[in-house]
JSON list of C-alpha atoms in Angstrom, two decimals:
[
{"chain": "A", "resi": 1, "resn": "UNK", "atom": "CA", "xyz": [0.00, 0.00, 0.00]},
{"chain": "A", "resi": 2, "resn": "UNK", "atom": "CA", "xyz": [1.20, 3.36, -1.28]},
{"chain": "A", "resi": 3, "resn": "UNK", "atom": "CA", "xyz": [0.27, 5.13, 2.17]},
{"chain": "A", "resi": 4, "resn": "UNK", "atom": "CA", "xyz": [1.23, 2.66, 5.15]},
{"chain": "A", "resi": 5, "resn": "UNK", "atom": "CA", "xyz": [3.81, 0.45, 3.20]},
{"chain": "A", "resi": 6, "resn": "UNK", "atom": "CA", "xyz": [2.39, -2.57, 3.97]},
{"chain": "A", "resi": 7, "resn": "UNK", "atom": "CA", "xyz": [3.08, -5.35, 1.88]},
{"chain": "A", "resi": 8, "resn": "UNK", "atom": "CA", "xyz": [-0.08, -7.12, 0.05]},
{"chain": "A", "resi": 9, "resn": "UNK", "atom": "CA", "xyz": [1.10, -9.63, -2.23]},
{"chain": "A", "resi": 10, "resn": "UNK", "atom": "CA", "xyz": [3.81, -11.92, -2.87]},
{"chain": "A", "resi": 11, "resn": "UNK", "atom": "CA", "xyz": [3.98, -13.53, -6.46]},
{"chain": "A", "resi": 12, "resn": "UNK", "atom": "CA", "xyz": [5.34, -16.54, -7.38]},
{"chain": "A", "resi": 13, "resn": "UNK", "atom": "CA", "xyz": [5.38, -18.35, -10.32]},
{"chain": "A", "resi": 14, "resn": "UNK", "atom": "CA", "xyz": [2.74, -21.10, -10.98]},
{"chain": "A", "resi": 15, "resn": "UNK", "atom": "CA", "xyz": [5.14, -24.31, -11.50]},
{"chain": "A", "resi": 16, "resn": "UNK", "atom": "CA", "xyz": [8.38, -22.51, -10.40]},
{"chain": "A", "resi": 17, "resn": "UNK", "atom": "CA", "xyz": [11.71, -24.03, -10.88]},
{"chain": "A", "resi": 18, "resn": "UNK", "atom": "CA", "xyz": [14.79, -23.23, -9.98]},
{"chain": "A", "resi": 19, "resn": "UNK", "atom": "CA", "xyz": [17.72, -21.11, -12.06]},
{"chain": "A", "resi": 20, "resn": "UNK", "atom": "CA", "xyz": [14.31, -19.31, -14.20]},
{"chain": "A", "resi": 21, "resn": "UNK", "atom": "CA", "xyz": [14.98, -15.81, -12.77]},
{"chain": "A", "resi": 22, "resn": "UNK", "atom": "CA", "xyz": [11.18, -15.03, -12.02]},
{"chain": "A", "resi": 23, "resn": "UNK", "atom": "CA", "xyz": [11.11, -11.23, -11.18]},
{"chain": "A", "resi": 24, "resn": "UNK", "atom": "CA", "xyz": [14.07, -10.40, -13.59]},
{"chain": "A", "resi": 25, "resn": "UNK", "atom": "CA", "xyz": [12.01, -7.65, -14.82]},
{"chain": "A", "resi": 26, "resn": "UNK", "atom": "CA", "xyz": [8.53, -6.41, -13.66]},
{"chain": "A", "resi": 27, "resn": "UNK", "atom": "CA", "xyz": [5.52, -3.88, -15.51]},
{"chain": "A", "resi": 28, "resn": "UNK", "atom": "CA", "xyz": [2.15, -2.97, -13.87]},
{"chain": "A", "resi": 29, "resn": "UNK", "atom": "CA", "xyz": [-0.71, -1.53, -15.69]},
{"chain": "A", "resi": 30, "resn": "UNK", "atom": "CA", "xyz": [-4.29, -1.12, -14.58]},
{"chain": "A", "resi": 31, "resn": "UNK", "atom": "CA", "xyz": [-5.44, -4.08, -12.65]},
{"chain": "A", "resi": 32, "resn": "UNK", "atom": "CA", "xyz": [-2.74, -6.48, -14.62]},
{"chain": "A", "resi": 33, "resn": "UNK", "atom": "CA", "xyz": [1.20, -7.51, -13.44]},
{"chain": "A", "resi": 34, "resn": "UNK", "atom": "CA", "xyz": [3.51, -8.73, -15.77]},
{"chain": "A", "resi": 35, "resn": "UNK", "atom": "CA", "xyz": [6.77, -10.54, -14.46]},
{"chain": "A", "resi": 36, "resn": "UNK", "atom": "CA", "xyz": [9.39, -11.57, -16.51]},
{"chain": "A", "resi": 37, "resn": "UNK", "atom": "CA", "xyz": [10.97, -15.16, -15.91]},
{"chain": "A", "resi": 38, "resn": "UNK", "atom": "CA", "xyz": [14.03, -14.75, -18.92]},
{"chain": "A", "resi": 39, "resn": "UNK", "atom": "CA", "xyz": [15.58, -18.22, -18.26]},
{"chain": "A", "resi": 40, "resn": "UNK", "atom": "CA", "xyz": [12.23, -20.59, -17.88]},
{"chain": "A", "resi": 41, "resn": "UNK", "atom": "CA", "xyz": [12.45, -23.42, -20.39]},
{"chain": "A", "resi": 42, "resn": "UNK", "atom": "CA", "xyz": [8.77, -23.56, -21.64]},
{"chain": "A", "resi": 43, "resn": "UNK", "atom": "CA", "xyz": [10.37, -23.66, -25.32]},
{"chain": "A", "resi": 44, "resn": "UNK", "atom": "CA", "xyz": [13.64, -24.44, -24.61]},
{"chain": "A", "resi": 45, "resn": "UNK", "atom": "CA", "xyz": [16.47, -23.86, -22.21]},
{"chain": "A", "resi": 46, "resn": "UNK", "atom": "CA", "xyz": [16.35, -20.02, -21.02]},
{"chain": "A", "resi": 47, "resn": "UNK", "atom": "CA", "xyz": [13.80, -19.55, -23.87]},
{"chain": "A", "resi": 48, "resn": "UNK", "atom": "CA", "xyz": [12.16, -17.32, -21.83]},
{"chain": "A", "resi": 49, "resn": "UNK", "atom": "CA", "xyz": [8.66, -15.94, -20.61]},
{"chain": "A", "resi": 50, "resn": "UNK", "atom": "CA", "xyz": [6.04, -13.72, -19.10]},
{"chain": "A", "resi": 51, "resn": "UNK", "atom": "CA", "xyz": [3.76, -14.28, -16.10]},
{"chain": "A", "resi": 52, "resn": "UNK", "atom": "CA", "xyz": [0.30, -11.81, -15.74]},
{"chain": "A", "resi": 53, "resn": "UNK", "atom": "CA", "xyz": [-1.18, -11.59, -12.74]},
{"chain": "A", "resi": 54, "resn": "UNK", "atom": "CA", "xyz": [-4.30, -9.91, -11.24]},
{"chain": "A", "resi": 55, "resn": "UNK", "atom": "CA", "xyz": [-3.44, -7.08, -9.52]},
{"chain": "A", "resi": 56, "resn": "UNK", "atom": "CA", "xyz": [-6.33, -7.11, -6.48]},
{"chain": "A", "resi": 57, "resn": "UNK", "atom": "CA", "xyz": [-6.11, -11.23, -6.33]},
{"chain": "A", "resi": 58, "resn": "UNK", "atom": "CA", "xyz": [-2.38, -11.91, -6.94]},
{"chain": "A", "resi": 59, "resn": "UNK", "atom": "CA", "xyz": [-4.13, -14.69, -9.23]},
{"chain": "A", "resi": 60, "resn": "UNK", "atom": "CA", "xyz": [-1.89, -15.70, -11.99]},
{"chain": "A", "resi": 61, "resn": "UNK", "atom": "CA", "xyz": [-4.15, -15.03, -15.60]},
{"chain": "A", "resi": 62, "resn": "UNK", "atom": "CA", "xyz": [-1.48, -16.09, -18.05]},
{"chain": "A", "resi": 63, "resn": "UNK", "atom": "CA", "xyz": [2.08, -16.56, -18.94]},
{"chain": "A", "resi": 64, "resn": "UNK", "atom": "CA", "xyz": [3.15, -15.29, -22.85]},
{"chain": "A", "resi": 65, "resn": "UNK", "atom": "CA", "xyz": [6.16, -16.60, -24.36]},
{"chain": "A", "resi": 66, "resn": "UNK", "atom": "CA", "xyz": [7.08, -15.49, -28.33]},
{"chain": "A", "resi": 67, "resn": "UNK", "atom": "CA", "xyz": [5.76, -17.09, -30.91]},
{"chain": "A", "resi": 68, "resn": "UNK", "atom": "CA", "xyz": [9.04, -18.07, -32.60]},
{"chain": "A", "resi": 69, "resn": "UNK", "atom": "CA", "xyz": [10.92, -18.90, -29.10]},
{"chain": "A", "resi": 70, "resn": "UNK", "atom": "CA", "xyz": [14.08, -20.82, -28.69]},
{"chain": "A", "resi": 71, "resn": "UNK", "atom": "CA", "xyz": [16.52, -21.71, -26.08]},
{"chain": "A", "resi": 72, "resn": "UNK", "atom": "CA", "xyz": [18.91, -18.83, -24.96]},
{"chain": "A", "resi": 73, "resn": "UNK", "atom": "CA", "xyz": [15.91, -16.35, -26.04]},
{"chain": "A", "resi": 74, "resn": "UNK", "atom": "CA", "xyz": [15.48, -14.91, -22.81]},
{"chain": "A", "resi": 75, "resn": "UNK", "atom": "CA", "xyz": [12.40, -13.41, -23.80]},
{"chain": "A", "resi": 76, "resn": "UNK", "atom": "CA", "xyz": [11.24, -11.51, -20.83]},
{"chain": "A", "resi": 77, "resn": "UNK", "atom": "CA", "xyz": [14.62, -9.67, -20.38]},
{"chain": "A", "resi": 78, "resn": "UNK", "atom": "CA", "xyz": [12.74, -6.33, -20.44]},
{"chain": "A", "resi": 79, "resn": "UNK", "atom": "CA", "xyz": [9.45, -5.37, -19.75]},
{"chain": "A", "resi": 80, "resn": "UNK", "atom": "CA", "xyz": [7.35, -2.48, -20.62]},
{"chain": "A", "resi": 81, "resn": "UNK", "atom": "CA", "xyz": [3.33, -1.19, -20.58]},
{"chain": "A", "resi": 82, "resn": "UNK", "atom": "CA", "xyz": [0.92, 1.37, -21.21]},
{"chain": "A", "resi": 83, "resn": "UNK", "atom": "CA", "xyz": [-2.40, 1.28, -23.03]},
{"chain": "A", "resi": 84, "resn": "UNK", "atom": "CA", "xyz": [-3.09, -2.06, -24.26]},
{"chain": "A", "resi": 85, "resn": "UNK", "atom": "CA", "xyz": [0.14, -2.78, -24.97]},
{"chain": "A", "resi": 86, "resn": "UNK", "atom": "CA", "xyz": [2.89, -4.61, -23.65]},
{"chain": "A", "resi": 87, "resn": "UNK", "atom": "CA", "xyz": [6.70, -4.62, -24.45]},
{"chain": "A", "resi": 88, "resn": "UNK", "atom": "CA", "xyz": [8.56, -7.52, -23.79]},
{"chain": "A", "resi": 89, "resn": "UNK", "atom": "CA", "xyz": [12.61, -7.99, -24.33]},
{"chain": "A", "resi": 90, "resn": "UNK", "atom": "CA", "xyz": [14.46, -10.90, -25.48]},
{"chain": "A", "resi": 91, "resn": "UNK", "atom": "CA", "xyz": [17.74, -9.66, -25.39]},
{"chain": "A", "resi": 92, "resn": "UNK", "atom": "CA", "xyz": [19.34, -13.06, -27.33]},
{"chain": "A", "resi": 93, "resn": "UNK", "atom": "CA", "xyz": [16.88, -13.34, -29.88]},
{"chain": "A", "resi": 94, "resn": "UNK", "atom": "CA", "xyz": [16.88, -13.61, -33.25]},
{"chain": "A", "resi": 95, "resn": "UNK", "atom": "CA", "xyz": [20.17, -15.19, -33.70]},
{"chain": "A", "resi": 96, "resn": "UNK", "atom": "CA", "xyz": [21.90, -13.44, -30.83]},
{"chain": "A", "resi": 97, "resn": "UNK", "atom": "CA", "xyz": [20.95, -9.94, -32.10]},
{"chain": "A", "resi": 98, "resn": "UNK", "atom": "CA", "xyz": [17.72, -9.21, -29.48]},
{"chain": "A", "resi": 99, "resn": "UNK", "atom": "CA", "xyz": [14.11, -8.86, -30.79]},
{"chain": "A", "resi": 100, "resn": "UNK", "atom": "CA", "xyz": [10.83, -6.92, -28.93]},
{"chain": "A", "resi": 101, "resn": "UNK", "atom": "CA", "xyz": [7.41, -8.54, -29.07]},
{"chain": "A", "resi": 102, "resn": "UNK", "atom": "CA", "xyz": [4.67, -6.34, -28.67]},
{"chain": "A", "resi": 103, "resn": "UNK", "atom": "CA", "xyz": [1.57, -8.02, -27.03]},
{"chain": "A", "resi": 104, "resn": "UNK", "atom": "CA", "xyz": [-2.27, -6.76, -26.21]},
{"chain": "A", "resi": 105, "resn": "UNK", "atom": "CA", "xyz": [-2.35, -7.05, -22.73]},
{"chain": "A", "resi": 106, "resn": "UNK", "atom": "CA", "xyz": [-5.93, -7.75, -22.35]},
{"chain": "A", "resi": 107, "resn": "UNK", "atom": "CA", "xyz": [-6.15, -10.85, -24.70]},
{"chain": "A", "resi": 108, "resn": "UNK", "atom": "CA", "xyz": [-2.16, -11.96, -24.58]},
{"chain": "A", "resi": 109, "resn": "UNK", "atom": "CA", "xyz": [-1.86, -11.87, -28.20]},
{"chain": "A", "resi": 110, "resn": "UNK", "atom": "CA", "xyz": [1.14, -11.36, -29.87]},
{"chain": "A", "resi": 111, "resn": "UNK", "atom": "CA", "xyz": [0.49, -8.18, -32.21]},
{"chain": "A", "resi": 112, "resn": "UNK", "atom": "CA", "xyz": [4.39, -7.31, -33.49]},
{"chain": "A", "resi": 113, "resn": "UNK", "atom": "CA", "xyz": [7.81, -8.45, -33.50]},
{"chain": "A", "resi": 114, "resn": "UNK", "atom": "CA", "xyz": [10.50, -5.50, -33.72]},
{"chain": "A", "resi": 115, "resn": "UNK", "atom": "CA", "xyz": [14.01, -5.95, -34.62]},
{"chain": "A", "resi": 116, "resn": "UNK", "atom": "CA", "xyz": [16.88, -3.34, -35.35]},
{"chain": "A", "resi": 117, "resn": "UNK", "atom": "CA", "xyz": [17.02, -3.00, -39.74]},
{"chain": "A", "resi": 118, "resn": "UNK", "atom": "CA", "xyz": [20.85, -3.08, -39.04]},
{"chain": "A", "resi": 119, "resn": "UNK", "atom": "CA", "xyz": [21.01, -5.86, -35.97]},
{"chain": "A", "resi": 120, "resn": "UNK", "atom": "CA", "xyz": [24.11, -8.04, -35.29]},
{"chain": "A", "resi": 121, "resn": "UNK", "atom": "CA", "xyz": [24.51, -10.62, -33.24]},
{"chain": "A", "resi": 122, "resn": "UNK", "atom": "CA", "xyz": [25.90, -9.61, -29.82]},
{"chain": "A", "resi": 123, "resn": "UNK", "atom": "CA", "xyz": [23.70, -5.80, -29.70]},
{"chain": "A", "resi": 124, "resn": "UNK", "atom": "CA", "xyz": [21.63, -7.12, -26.81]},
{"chain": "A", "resi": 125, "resn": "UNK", "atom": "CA", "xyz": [18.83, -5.22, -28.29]},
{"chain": "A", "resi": 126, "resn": "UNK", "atom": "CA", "xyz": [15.58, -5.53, -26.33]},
{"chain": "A", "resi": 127, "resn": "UNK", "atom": "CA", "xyz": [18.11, -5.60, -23.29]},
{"chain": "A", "resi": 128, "resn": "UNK", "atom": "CA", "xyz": [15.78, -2.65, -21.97]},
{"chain": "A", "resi": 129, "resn": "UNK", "atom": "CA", "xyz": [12.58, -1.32, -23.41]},
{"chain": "A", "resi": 130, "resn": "UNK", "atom": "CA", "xyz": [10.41, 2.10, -22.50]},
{"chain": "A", "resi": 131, "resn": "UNK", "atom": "CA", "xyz": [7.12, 2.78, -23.83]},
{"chain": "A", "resi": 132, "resn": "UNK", "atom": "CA", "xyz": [5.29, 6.02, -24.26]},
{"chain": "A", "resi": 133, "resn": "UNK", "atom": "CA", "xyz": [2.26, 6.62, -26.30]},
{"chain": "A", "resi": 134, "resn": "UNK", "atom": "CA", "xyz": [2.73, 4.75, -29.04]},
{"chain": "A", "resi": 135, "resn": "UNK", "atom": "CA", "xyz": [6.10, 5.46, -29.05]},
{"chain": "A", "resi": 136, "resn": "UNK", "atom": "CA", "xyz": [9.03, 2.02, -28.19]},
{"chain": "A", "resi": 137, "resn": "UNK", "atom": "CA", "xyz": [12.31, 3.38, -26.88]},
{"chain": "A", "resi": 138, "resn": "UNK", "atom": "CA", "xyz": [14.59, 0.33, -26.98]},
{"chain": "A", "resi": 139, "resn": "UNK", "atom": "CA", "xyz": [18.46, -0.42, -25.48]},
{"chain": "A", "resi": 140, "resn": "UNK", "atom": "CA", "xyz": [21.12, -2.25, -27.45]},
{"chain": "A", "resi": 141, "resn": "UNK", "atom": "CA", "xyz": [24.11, -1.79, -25.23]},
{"chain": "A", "resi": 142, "resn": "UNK", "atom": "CA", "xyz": [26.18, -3.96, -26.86]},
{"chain": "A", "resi": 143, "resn": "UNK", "atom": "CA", "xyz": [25.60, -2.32, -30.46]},
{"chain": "A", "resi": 144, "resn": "UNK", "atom": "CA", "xyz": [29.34, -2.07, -31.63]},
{"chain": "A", "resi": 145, "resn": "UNK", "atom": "CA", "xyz": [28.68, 1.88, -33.68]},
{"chain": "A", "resi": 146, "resn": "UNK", "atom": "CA", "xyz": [31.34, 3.82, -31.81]},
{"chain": "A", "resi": 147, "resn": "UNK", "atom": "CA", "xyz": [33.69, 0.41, -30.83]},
{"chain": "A", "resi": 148, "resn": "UNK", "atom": "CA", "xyz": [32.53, -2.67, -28.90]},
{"chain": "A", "resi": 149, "resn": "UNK", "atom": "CA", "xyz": [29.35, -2.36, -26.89]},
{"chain": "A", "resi": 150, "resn": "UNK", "atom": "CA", "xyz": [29.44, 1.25, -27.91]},
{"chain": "A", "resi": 151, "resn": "UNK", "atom": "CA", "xyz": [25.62, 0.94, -27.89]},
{"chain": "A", "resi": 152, "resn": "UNK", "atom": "CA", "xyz": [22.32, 2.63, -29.32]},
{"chain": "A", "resi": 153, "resn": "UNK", "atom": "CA", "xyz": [18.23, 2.98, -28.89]},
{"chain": "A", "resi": 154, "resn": "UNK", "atom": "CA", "xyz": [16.34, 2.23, -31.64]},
{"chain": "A", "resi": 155, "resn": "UNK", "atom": "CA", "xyz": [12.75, 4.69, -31.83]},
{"chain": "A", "resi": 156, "resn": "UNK", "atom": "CA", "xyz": [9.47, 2.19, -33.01]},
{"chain": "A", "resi": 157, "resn": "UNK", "atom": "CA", "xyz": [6.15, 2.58, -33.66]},
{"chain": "A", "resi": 158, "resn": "UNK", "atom": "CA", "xyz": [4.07, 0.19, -31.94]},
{"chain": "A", "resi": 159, "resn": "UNK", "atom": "CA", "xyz": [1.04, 0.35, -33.97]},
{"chain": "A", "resi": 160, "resn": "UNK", "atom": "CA", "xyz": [2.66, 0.10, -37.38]},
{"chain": "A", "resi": 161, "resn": "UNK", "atom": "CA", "xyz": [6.28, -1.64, -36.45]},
{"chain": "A", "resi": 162, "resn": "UNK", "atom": "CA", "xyz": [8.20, 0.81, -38.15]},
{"chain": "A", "resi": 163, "resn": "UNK", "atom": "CA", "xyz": [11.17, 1.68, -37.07]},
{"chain": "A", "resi": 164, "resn": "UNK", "atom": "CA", "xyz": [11.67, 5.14, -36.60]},
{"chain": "A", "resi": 165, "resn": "UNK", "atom": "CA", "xyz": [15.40, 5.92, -35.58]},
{"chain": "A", "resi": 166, "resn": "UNK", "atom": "CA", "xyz": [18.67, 4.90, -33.87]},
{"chain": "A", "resi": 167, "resn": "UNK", "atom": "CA", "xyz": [19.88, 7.22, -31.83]},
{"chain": "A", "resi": 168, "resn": "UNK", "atom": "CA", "xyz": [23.98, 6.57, -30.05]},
{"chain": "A", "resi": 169, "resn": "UNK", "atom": "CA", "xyz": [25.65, 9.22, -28.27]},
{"chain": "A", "resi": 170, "resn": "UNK", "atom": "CA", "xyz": [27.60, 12.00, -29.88]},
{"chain": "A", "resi": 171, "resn": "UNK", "atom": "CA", "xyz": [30.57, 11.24, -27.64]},
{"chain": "A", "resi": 172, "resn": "UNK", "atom": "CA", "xyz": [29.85, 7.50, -27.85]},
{"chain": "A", "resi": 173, "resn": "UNK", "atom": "CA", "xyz": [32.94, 4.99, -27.26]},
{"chain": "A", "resi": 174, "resn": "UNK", "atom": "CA", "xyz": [33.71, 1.42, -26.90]},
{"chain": "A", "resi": 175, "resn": "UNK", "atom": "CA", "xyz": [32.05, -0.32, -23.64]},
{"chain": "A", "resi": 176, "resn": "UNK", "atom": "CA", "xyz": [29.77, 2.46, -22.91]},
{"chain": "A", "resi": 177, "resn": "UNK", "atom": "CA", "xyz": [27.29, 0.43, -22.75]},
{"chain": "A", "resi": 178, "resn": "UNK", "atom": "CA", "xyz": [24.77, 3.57, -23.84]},
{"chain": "A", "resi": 179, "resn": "UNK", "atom": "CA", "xyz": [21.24, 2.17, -23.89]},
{"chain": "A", "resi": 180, "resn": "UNK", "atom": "CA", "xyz": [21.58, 0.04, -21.05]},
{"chain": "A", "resi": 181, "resn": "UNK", "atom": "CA", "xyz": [18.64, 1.74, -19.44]},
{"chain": "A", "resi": 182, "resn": "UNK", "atom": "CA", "xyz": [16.17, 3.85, -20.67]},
{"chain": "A", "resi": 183, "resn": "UNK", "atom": "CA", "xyz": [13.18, 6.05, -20.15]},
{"chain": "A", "resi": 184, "resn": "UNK", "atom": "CA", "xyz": [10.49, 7.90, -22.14]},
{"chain": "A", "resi": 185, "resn": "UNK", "atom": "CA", "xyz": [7.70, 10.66, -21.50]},
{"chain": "A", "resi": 186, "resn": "UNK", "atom": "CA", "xyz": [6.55, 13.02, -23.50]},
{"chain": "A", "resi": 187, "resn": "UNK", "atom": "CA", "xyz": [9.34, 14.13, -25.91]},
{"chain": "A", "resi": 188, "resn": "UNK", "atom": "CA", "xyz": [12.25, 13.58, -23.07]},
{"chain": "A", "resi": 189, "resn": "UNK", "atom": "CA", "xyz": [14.39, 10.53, -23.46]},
{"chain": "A", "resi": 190, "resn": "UNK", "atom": "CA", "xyz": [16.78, 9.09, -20.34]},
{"chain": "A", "resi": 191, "resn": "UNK", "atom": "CA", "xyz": [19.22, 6.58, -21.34]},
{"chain": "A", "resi": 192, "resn": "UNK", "atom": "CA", "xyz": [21.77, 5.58, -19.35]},
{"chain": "A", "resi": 193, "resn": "UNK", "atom": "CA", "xyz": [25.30, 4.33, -20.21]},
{"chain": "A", "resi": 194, "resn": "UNK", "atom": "CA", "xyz": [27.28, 2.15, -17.11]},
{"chain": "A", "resi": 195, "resn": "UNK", "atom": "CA", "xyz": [30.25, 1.64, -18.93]},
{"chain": "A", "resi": 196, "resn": "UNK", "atom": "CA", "xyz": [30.69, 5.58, -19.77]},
{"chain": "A", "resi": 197, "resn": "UNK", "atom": "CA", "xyz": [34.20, 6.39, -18.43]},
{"chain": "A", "resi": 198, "resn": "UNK", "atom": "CA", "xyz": [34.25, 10.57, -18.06]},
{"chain": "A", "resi": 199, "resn": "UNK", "atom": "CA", "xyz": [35.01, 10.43, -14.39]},
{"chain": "A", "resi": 200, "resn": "UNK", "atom": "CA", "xyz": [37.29, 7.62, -14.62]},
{"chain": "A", "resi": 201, "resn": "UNK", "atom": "CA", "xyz": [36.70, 3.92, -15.47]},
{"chain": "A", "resi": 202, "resn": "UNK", "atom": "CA", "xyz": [32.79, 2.54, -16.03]},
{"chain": "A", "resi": 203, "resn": "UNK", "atom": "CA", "xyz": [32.27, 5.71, -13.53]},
{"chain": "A", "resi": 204, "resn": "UNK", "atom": "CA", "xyz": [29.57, 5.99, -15.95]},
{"chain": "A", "resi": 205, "resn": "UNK", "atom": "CA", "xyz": [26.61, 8.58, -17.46]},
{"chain": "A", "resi": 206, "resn": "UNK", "atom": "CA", "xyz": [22.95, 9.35, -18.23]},
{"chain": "A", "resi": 207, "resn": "UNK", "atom": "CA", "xyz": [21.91, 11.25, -21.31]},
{"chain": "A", "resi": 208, "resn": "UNK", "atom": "CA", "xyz": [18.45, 13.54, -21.92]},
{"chain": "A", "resi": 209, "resn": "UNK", "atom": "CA", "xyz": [17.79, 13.56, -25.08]},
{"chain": "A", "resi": 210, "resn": "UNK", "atom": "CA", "xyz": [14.61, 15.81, -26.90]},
{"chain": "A", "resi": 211, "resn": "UNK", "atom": "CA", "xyz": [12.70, 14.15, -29.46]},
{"chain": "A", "resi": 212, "resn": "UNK", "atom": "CA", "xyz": [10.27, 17.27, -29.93]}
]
């Protein structure tokens, strides 16, 4: 509770087991709770997936997991909502490279699959994910523009897919790590880069960027 603290549920996965990382990542949205669990095995070892939950019950409605899933996915990496929709990272998809799967949160379909136009194995993309509007910010950390795990965001449209831009950081260099988190509202973008070394080794930096 938001006023006393008190604690009113504690979630838990349906058939838990152990090593699946339930809790890895975590969304709310209206009366629904999405947790992610990025190394179940439902479709393979650390394939990946997504638990929803009823927020007044602590019932468990569902669990999603991609419709092209396979082991060392960890789909559920990342997880983002607002609206109807729901983001969810698998940050070793598609060959290594990281995909997003969009889902209607109501009716657990899968609606969309995003992936970067210039992905390579190894960008982590998906690693962190930010929704706003209908507007997908999305981390690659490990995208290698500036030197190794320089890293980028990719701008999507969730309705259409379409990707809008990739964005790195003017002074970006190898093992920033820029993208590693991220944030969206309105036209203000956070991203944050770890690996940044400014004020001396991985001392690390955040970046605001203005999409207006």
């Amino acid at each position: 509770d938001v006023t006393t603290g008190q604690e009113l549920l504690k979630l838990t996965a349906a058939s838990p087991l152990a090593g699946d990382s339930f809790g890895a990542s975590a969304a709310i949205r209206g009366n629904r709770i999405l947790i992610g669990c990025p190394k179940s095995d439902d479709l393979g070892v650390d394939s990946g997936s997504v638990h929803v939950f009823d927020l007044a019950t602590g019932q468990q409605l569902a669990k999603l997991t991609a419709s092209d899933g396979a082991p060392e996915d960890r789909f559920g990496s990342s997880l983002a909502a607002q609206g109807d929709r729901v983001l969810v990272g698998a940050q070793l998809g598609s060959g290594g490279q990281g995909a997003v799967y969009v889902f209607d949160i109501n009716t657990g379909q899968e609606l969309e699959k995003l992936s970067a136009e210039d992905g390579q194995p190894g960008d982590w993309f998906g690693v962190r994910v930010a929704l706003d509007g209908d507007t997908a910010v999305i981390g690659a950390s490990g995208h290698d523009g500036a030197g190794a795990d320089s890293g980028a965001i990719y701008l999507f449209d969730v309705v259409t897919g379409q990707q809008l831009t990739k964005l790195t950081a003017l002074d970006g260099a190898e093992g920033d790590m820029f993208g590693g988190s991220v944030a969206l509202s309105n036209s203000r973008i956070l991203i944050g880069a770890r690996g940044d070394d400014d004020s001396g080794e991985d001392s690390g930096s955040a970046y605001v960027l203005d999409l207006a």
